[in-house]
Amino acid sequence: IVRESELKSALHHYKKSLFTAAEQDVEKERLWQENILDIERELGLLDRWYQKNYGSYFNQVHKKFELGEIQRKLNKRHRIVRYILAEDDVYAFVVNKNGIELHRMTDRNTLTKNLKECVQLLSKPRSQDFKRTAQQLYEILLPKELKGDDSKRDLVFVRDNELNYLPFEILLDPNDLYLIEKFQVGYAPSLLLWNEQMKVKHSRRHKLGVFAPGYSERNGGDPDRGDNIALQGAESEARQIAALFEADIFLGNKASKQQFLQNANTYNLLHLAMHSNVNNLNAELTNLSFSPTDEDHQMFISELYNMEINADLVVLSACNTGVGKLKKGEGILYVSRAFTYAGGPSIVMSLW
């Protein structure tokens, strides 16, 4: 993925150089054109490699699609809101079954100021400052056609850049109703990914798989817990949830990475109660920590991309599964996103 990003950046540089060159220089232009051909050839090879080794990722990132195909899959209740954060302004495309509308929402500076304040106040949801910023963002971000709409529509938000840090469920209308009280709220990293999610073949086995690894060390009150510190309540949580469904439950040493790899695609519900580790220097090293009885017990994002998850719902009951590094053009690189690329259409994640 890093190499692909480097190649695309270089391709943009050489094409821009060709277009903006002030004076004609035949040798330079020939060299740039050769470099462009070499880069496009390597990108083509990368595409084929993705298609062969990471089929799910390829289908959800590189595959071309028609917007009309998405619209045909929408019902009358569906709205997809795709945000674009341009240099100075913020725009929203609203896609429904019958058409597409473009709205200018606000200027970029106004959004950034309000968004930063609101995200910082997420841990204080009962404060008046939080209420004020949540209402301001409701007015700023929600397209006019959706305000005052009490029809309980299904909304799917495709966020851009720093909007990925905002849970839209907390937007507050003038009547002090949260958005989640009026709409069914969901997210997709892109329109292409949402389209591919609708094609996922789900497991025919109507069963829940619960994984709650055991960790050997006790938590002595240290807030900087390692991934081998026992998670209080995780086993109890797993047993109580498993009792509500027909379920297979993997506890302690049985909740190994190998067991997950062998069994995950056989369930239509997955619940993972475990440690997660966010790596902000190299997002692909962010991982979930299964039972540490095996040396290879960490499930990295890069490994998840190559899995096939058939579950209708994946619950990630671990710290920071919705937190990660924001990468321009790709959004936040976090654990839950990797499960989405692996085929899970609905993910429950945590923001702390």
Tab-separated table of C-alpha atoms in Angstrom:
chain	number	residue	atom	x	y	z
A	1	ILE	CA	0.000	0.000	0.000
A	2	VAL	CA	2.893	2.366	0.824
A	3	ARG	CA	4.573	1.571	-2.513
A	4	GLU	CA	1.315	2.193	-4.369
A	5	SER	CA	0.977	5.599	-2.678
A	6	GLU	CA	4.584	6.490	-3.612
A	7	LEU	CA	4.009	5.493	-7.236
A	8	LYS	CA	0.826	7.528	-7.534
A	9	SER	CA	2.556	10.564	-6.023
A	10	ALA	CA	5.441	10.237	-8.503
A	11	LEU	CA	2.995	9.779	-11.393
A	12	HIS	CA	1.202	12.992	-10.419
A	13	HIS	CA	4.567	14.817	-10.215
A	14	TYR	CA	5.683	13.829	-13.713
A	15	LYS	CA	2.308	14.520	-15.330
A	16	LYS	CA	2.172	17.914	-13.633
A	17	SER	CA	5.730	18.651	-14.803
A	18	LEU	CA	4.758	17.876	-18.391
A	19	PHE	CA	1.680	20.066	-18.176
A	20	THR	CA	3.270	23.069	-16.466
A	21	ALA	CA	6.709	23.169	-18.103
A	22	ALA	CA	7.401	26.806	-18.991
A	23	GLU	CA	9.886	26.041	-21.742
A	24	GLN	CA	10.060	23.147	-24.156
A	25	ASP	CA	12.872	20.734	-23.359
A	26	VAL	CA	12.691	17.655	-25.563
A	27	GLU	CA	15.096	15.569	-23.488
A	28	LYS	CA	13.335	16.344	-20.213
A	29	GLU	CA	9.905	15.668	-21.699
A	30	ARG	CA	11.095	12.348	-23.129
A	31	LEU	CA	12.500	11.339	-19.720
A	32	TRP	CA	9.264	12.313	-17.941
A	33	GLN	CA	7.181	10.345	-20.441
A	34	GLU	CA	9.388	7.297	-19.988
A	35	ASN	CA	9.046	7.597	-16.204
A	36	ILE	CA	5.257	7.874	-16.549
A	37	LEU	CA	5.154	4.696	-18.663
A	38	ASP	CA	7.370	2.841	-16.157
A	39	ILE	CA	5.196	3.914	-13.221
A	40	GLU	CA	1.951	3.008	-14.985
A	41	ARG	CA	3.432	-0.385	-15.860
A	42	GLU	CA	4.390	-0.995	-12.208
A	43	LEU	CA	0.948	0.130	-11.015
A	44	GLY	CA	-0.589	-2.361	-13.431
A	45	LEU	CA	1.560	-5.141	-11.982
A	46	LEU	CA	0.549	-4.047	-8.468
A	47	ASP	CA	-3.115	-4.221	-9.461
A	48	ARG	CA	-2.707	-7.775	-10.702
A	49	TRP	CA	-0.808	-8.701	-7.526
A	50	TYR	CA	-3.608	-7.250	-5.367
A	51	GLN	CA	-6.200	-9.119	-7.418
A	52	LYS	CA	-4.364	-12.415	-6.968
A	53	ASN	CA	-3.242	-12.122	-3.315
A	54	TYR	CA	-5.717	-9.677	-1.764
A	55	GLY	CA	-8.896	-10.211	-3.762
A	56	SER	CA	-11.242	-8.574	-1.253
A	57	TYR	CA	-9.032	-5.469	-0.983
A	58	PHE	CA	-8.750	-5.230	-4.789
A	59	ASN	CA	-12.518	-5.421	-5.287
A	60	GLN	CA	-13.131	-2.724	-2.723
A	61	VAL	CA	-10.400	-0.258	-3.702
A	62	HIS	CA	-9.323	-0.713	-7.318
A	63	LYS	CA	-12.367	-2.061	-9.086
A	64	LYS	CA	-14.319	0.407	-11.236
A	65	PHE	CA	-18.027	0.904	-10.705
A	66	GLU	CA	-20.983	2.912	-12.015
A	67	LEU	CA	-22.840	5.274	-9.687
A	68	GLY	CA	-26.078	4.064	-11.241
A	69	GLU	CA	-25.270	0.599	-9.914
A	70	ILE	CA	-25.248	2.024	-6.381
A	71	GLN	CA	-28.508	3.882	-6.919
A	72	ARG	CA	-30.254	0.723	-8.076
A	73	LYS	CA	-29.373	-0.896	-4.745
A	74	LEU	CA	-30.903	1.934	-2.700
A	75	ASN	CA	-34.478	1.874	-1.516
A	76	LYS	CA	-36.638	4.959	-0.927
A	77	ARG	CA	-35.431	5.236	2.673
A	78	HIS	CA	-31.710	5.210	1.854
A	79	ARG	CA	-29.508	8.291	1.621
A	80	ILE	CA	-25.739	8.211	1.106
A	81	VAL	CA	-23.995	11.446	2.092
A	82	ARG	CA	-20.495	11.770	0.627
A	83	TYR	CA	-18.438	14.683	2.000
A	84	ILE	CA	-15.637	16.463	0.168
A	85	LEU	CA	-13.295	18.709	2.161
A	86	ALA	CA	-11.783	21.039	-0.427
A	87	GLU	CA	-9.085	23.581	0.322
A	88	ASP	CA	-11.506	26.360	1.304
A	89	ASP	CA	-14.977	24.837	1.378
A	90	VAL	CA	-16.889	21.749	2.504
A	91	TYR	CA	-19.297	19.990	0.115
A	92	ALA	CA	-21.741	17.114	0.452
A	93	PHE	CA	-23.130	14.890	-2.297
A	94	VAL	CA	-26.484	13.362	-1.329
A	95	VAL	CA	-27.195	10.194	-3.290
A	96	ASN	CA	-30.686	8.681	-3.344
A	97	LYS	CA	-32.461	6.199	-5.595
A	98	ASN	CA	-33.613	8.852	-8.037
A	99	GLY	CA	-30.814	11.372	-8.161
A	100	ILE	CA	-27.759	13.153	-6.779
A	101	GLU	CA	-27.585	16.592	-5.172
A	102	LEU	CA	-24.515	18.694	-4.376
A	103	HIS	CA	-24.560	21.052	-1.390
A	104	ARG	CA	-21.986	23.564	-0.193
A	105	MET	CA	-22.103	23.101	3.588
A	106	THR	CA	-19.660	25.627	5.076
A	107	ASP	CA	-16.104	26.914	4.806
A	108	ARG	CA	-13.211	24.670	5.849
A	109	ASN	CA	-11.997	26.893	8.715
A	110	THR	CA	-15.421	26.975	10.388
A	111	LEU	CA	-15.710	23.211	10.208
A	112	THR	CA	-12.192	22.625	11.537
A	113	LYS	CA	-12.727	24.914	14.531
A	114	ASN	CA	-16.061	23.358	15.546
A	115	LEU	CA	-14.972	19.795	14.804
A	116	LYS	CA	-11.819	20.032	16.900
A	117	GLU	CA	-13.743	21.390	19.876
A	118	CYS	CA	-16.483	18.773	19.626
A	119	VAL	CA	-14.086	15.818	19.362
A	120	GLN	CA	-12.190	17.055	22.413
A	121	LEU	CA	-15.491	17.180	24.347
A	122	LEU	CA	-16.632	13.648	23.443
A	123	SER	CA	-15.621	12.489	26.923
A	124	LYS	CA	-17.937	15.114	28.478
A	125	PRO	CA	-21.277	14.440	26.725
A	126	ARG	CA	-23.369	16.042	29.479
A	127	SER	CA	-21.555	19.380	29.407
A	128	GLN	CA	-23.189	22.457	27.901
A	129	ASP	CA	-20.120	23.028	25.707
A	130	PHE	CA	-20.518	19.580	24.170
A	131	LYS	CA	-24.211	20.205	23.538
A	132	ARG	CA	-23.407	23.548	21.886
A	133	THR	CA	-20.758	22.127	19.539
A	134	ALA	CA	-22.908	19.065	18.663
A	135	GLN	CA	-25.756	21.415	17.664
A	136	GLN	CA	-23.409	23.644	15.655
A	137	LEU	CA	-22.087	20.651	13.716
A	138	TYR	CA	-25.660	19.454	13.104
A	139	GLU	CA	-26.400	22.782	11.409
A	140	ILE	CA	-23.088	22.805	9.540
A	141	LEU	CA	-22.956	19.213	8.300
A	142	LEU	CA	-26.478	17.931	7.766
A	143	PRO	CA	-27.881	18.713	4.306
A	144	LYS	CA	-31.057	20.790	4.378
A	145	GLU	CA	-33.288	18.018	2.968
A	146	LEU	CA	-32.537	15.854	6.028
A	147	LYS	CA	-33.224	18.477	8.688
A	148	GLY	CA	-36.656	18.149	10.234
A	149	ASP	CA	-37.082	14.748	8.563
A	150	ASP	CA	-38.761	12.375	11.030
A	151	SER	CA	-39.146	9.438	8.634
A	152	LYS	CA	-36.381	7.324	10.249
A	153	ARG	CA	-34.340	7.082	7.069
A	154	ASP	CA	-31.193	4.983	6.653
A	155	LEU	CA	-28.162	7.262	6.351
A	156	VAL	CA	-24.728	6.129	5.211
A	157	PHE	CA	-21.948	8.685	5.663
A	158	VAL	CA	-18.793	8.613	3.555
A	159	ARG	CA	-16.496	10.919	5.483
A	160	ASP	CA	-13.454	12.808	4.242
A	161	ASN	CA	-10.226	13.707	6.015
A	162	GLU	CA	-10.701	14.879	9.639
A	163	LEU	CA	-14.445	14.169	9.509
A	164	ASN	CA	-13.429	10.556	10.139
A	165	TYR	CA	-12.883	11.502	13.794
A	166	LEU	CA	-16.528	12.507	14.258
A	167	PRO	CA	-19.247	9.992	15.219
A	168	PHE	CA	-22.241	11.522	13.423
A	169	GLU	CA	-24.619	9.798	15.852
A	170	ILE	CA	-23.927	12.564	18.390
A	171	LEU	CA	-25.096	15.453	16.186
A	172	LEU	CA	-27.843	17.247	18.104
A	173	ASP	CA	-30.890	18.889	16.508
A	174	PRO	CA	-32.685	22.000	17.891
A	175	ASN	CA	-35.077	19.718	19.841
A	176	ASP	CA	-32.160	18.068	21.673
A	177	LEU	CA	-32.565	14.819	19.728
A	178	TYR	CA	-29.396	13.016	18.701
A	179	LEU	CA	-29.124	12.004	15.050
A	180	ILE	CA	-29.189	8.331	16.064
A	181	GLU	CA	-32.654	8.900	17.589
A	182	LYS	CA	-34.022	10.001	14.200
A	183	PHE	CA	-32.038	7.975	11.665
A	184	GLN	CA	-30.353	4.626	11.187
A	185	VAL	CA	-26.705	5.705	10.914
A	186	GLY	CA	-23.921	3.825	9.143
A	187	TYR	CA	-20.559	4.530	7.508
A	188	ALA	CA	-18.511	3.433	4.526
A	189	PRO	CA	-14.892	4.325	3.667
A	190	SER	CA	-15.936	4.936	0.037
A	191	LEU	CA	-18.841	4.541	-2.382
A	192	LEU	CA	-16.962	1.705	-4.073
A	193	LEU	CA	-16.548	-0.161	-0.790
A	194	TRP	CA	-20.224	0.276	0.109
A	195	ASN	CA	-21.149	-1.117	-3.308
A	196	GLU	CA	-18.911	-4.146	-2.770
A	197	GLN	CA	-20.267	-4.712	0.739
A	198	MET	CA	-23.730	-5.167	-0.740
A	199	LYS	CA	-22.377	-8.110	-2.787
A	200	VAL	CA	-20.842	-10.003	0.138
A	201	LYS	CA	-21.984	-13.608	0.459
A	202	HIS	CA	-22.746	-14.260	4.094
A	203	SER	CA	-22.352	-17.429	6.096
A	204	ARG	CA	-25.350	-19.756	6.018
A	205	ARG	CA	-24.453	-20.899	9.491
A	206	HIS	CA	-26.612	-18.771	11.792
A	207	LYS	CA	-24.298	-18.834	14.750
A	208	LEU	CA	-22.231	-16.543	16.961
A	209	GLY	CA	-18.481	-16.962	17.428
A	210	VAL	CA	-17.095	-15.428	20.642
A	211	PHE	CA	-13.359	-15.013	21.257
A	212	ALA	CA	-12.060	-13.895	24.682
A	213	PRO	CA	-8.353	-14.706	25.161
A	214	GLY	CA	-6.775	-15.228	28.546
A	215	TYR	CA	-3.782	-13.110	29.590
A	216	SER	CA	-1.387	-14.140	32.320
A	217	GLU	CA	-0.544	-10.910	34.145
A	218	ARG	CA	-2.802	-9.066	36.582
A	219	ASN	CA	-3.492	-5.373	36.150
A	220	GLY	CA	-1.850	-3.593	39.039
A	221	GLY	CA	-3.559	-0.292	38.269
A	222	ASP	CA	-1.089	0.790	35.602
A	223	PRO	CA	-3.031	2.787	32.971
A	224	ASP	CA	-0.463	1.808	30.312
A	225	ARG	CA	-1.562	-1.806	30.084
A	226	GLY	CA	0.432	-4.186	27.940
A	227	ASP	CA	-1.200	-6.785	25.718
A	228	ASN	CA	-0.533	-9.532	28.287
A	229	ILE	CA	-2.475	-7.869	31.122
A	230	ALA	CA	-5.685	-9.649	32.147
A	231	LEU	CA	-8.877	-7.930	30.981
A	232	GLN	CA	-11.272	-7.819	33.906
A	233	GLY	CA	-14.807	-8.777	32.932
A	234	ALA	CA	-13.926	-10.004	29.422
A	235	GLU	CA	-14.693	-13.662	30.166
A	236	SER	CA	-17.919	-12.781	31.965
A	237	GLU	CA	-18.914	-10.560	29.024
A	238	ALA	CA	-18.208	-13.384	26.585
A	239	ARG	CA	-20.237	-15.955	28.543
A	240	GLN	CA	-23.244	-13.655	28.965
A	241	ILE	CA	-23.354	-12.763	25.275
A	242	ALA	CA	-22.884	-16.395	24.198
A	243	ALA	CA	-25.841	-17.378	26.391
A	244	LEU	CA	-28.153	-15.178	24.292
A	245	PHE	CA	-27.470	-16.970	20.993
A	246	GLU	CA	-26.536	-20.308	19.552
A	247	ALA	CA	-22.810	-19.838	19.977
A	248	ASP	CA	-19.330	-21.290	19.980
A	249	ILE	CA	-17.217	-19.690	22.685
A	250	PHE	CA	-13.427	-19.644	22.658
A	251	LEU	CA	-12.001	-18.676	26.054
A	252	GLY	CA	-8.481	-18.391	27.432
A	253	ASN	CA	-5.900	-20.398	25.513
A	254	LYS	CA	-8.572	-21.634	23.093
A	255	ALA	CA	-9.026	-18.078	21.820
A	256	SER	CA	-5.897	-18.322	19.697
A	257	LYS	CA	-5.097	-16.600	16.446
A	258	GLN	CA	-5.040	-19.980	14.709
A	259	GLN	CA	-8.557	-20.826	15.939
A	260	PHE	CA	-9.784	-17.473	14.666
A	261	LEU	CA	-8.197	-17.974	11.245
A	262	GLN	CA	-9.730	-21.436	10.948
A	263	ASN	CA	-13.231	-20.596	12.190
A	264	ALA	CA	-14.004	-16.877	11.710
A	265	ASN	CA	-15.617	-17.248	8.282
A	266	THR	CA	-18.112	-19.856	9.517
A	267	TYR	CA	-20.114	-17.445	11.707
A	268	ASN	CA	-22.651	-14.797	10.806
A	269	LEU	CA	-21.942	-12.975	14.111
A	270	LEU	CA	-18.525	-12.388	15.677
A	271	HIS	CA	-17.723	-10.933	19.109
A	272	LEU	CA	-14.078	-10.266	20.020
A	273	ALA	CA	-13.284	-9.279	23.626
A	274	MET	CA	-9.525	-8.704	23.758
A	275	HIS	CA	-6.625	-6.270	23.669
A	276	SER	CA	-5.878	-4.151	20.622
A	277	ASN	CA	-2.691	-2.192	19.951
A	278	VAL	CA	-2.624	0.956	17.819
A	279	ASN	CA	0.608	1.744	15.966
A	280	ASN	CA	0.568	5.358	14.783
A	281	LEU	CA	4.006	5.114	13.163
A	282	ASN	CA	3.114	2.165	10.946
A	283	ALA	CA	-0.642	1.635	10.757
A	284	GLU	CA	-0.307	-1.829	9.205
A	285	LEU	CA	1.247	-3.007	12.489
A	286	THR	CA	-1.909	-2.118	14.443
A	287	ASN	CA	-3.264	-5.407	15.734
A	288	LEU	CA	-5.617	-7.489	17.871
A	289	SER	CA	-3.987	-9.633	20.541
A	290	PHE	CA	-5.247	-13.207	20.773
A	291	SER	CA	-4.153	-15.735	23.398
A	292	PRO	CA	-0.372	-15.285	23.886
A	293	THR	CA	0.226	-19.033	24.227
A	294	ASP	CA	1.545	-18.983	20.649
A	295	GLU	CA	4.425	-16.764	19.598
A	296	ASP	CA	2.392	-15.588	16.590
A	297	HIS	CA	-0.657	-14.320	18.526
A	298	GLN	CA	-1.135	-10.826	17.073
A	299	MET	CA	-3.549	-10.342	14.173
A	300	PHE	CA	-2.236	-7.403	12.156
A	301	ILE	CA	-4.293	-5.148	9.890
A	302	SER	CA	-2.271	-6.335	6.895
A	303	GLU	CA	-3.337	-9.930	7.642
A	304	LEU	CA	-7.004	-9.020	8.021
A	305	TYR	CA	-7.073	-7.528	4.519
A	306	ASN	CA	-6.486	-11.003	3.076
A	307	MET	CA	-9.216	-12.722	5.101
A	308	GLU	CA	-12.784	-13.442	4.046
A	309	ILE	CA	-15.201	-12.488	6.808
A	310	ASN	CA	-18.738	-13.713	6.139
A	311	ALA	CA	-20.291	-12.301	9.311
A	312	ASP	CA	-23.207	-9.883	9.073
A	313	LEU	CA	-21.964	-8.176	12.251
A	314	VAL	CA	-18.537	-7.988	13.919
A	315	VAL	CA	-18.330	-6.546	17.447
A	316	LEU	CA	-14.813	-5.387	18.352
A	317	SER	CA	-14.936	-5.184	22.138
A	318	ALA	CA	-11.382	-3.914	22.467
A	319	CYS	CA	-9.751	-0.546	23.059
A	320	ASN	CA	-9.367	1.947	20.222
A	321	THR	CA	-10.670	-0.245	17.388
A	322	GLY	CA	-12.084	2.894	15.765
A	323	VAL	CA	-8.943	4.958	16.380
A	324	GLY	CA	-5.853	5.182	14.212
A	325	LYS	CA	-3.686	7.292	11.965
A	326	LEU	CA	-5.413	9.644	9.533
A	327	LYS	CA	-3.955	9.217	6.056
A	328	LYS	CA	-4.879	11.719	3.373
A	329	GLY	CA	-7.031	10.136	0.682
A	330	GLU	CA	-7.621	6.961	2.707
A	331	GLY	CA	-9.178	8.091	5.994
A	332	ILE	CA	-8.272	6.566	9.348
A	333	LEU	CA	-6.322	3.311	9.204
A	334	TYR	CA	-7.809	1.316	12.077
A	335	VAL	CA	-8.721	-2.254	13.003
A	336	SER	CA	-12.416	-1.960	12.177
A	337	ARG	CA	-11.639	-0.669	8.686
A	338	ALA	CA	-9.610	-3.822	8.011
A	339	PHE	CA	-12.620	-5.967	8.979
A	340	THR	CA	-14.718	-3.956	6.549
A	341	TYR	CA	-12.247	-4.669	3.730
A	342	ALA	CA	-12.333	-8.340	4.712
A	343	GLY	CA	-16.068	-8.402	3.993
A	344	GLY	CA	-17.841	-7.420	7.221
A	345	PRO	CA	-20.662	-5.011	6.305
A	346	SER	CA	-21.458	-3.977	9.884
A	347	ILE	CA	-18.806	-3.293	12.536
A	348	VAL	CA	-19.264	-2.122	16.129
A	349	MET	CA	-16.072	-0.348	17.242
A	350	SER	CA	-14.731	1.736	20.109
A	351	LEU	CA	-13.358	5.298	20.139
A	352	TRP	CA	-11.299	4.921	23.313
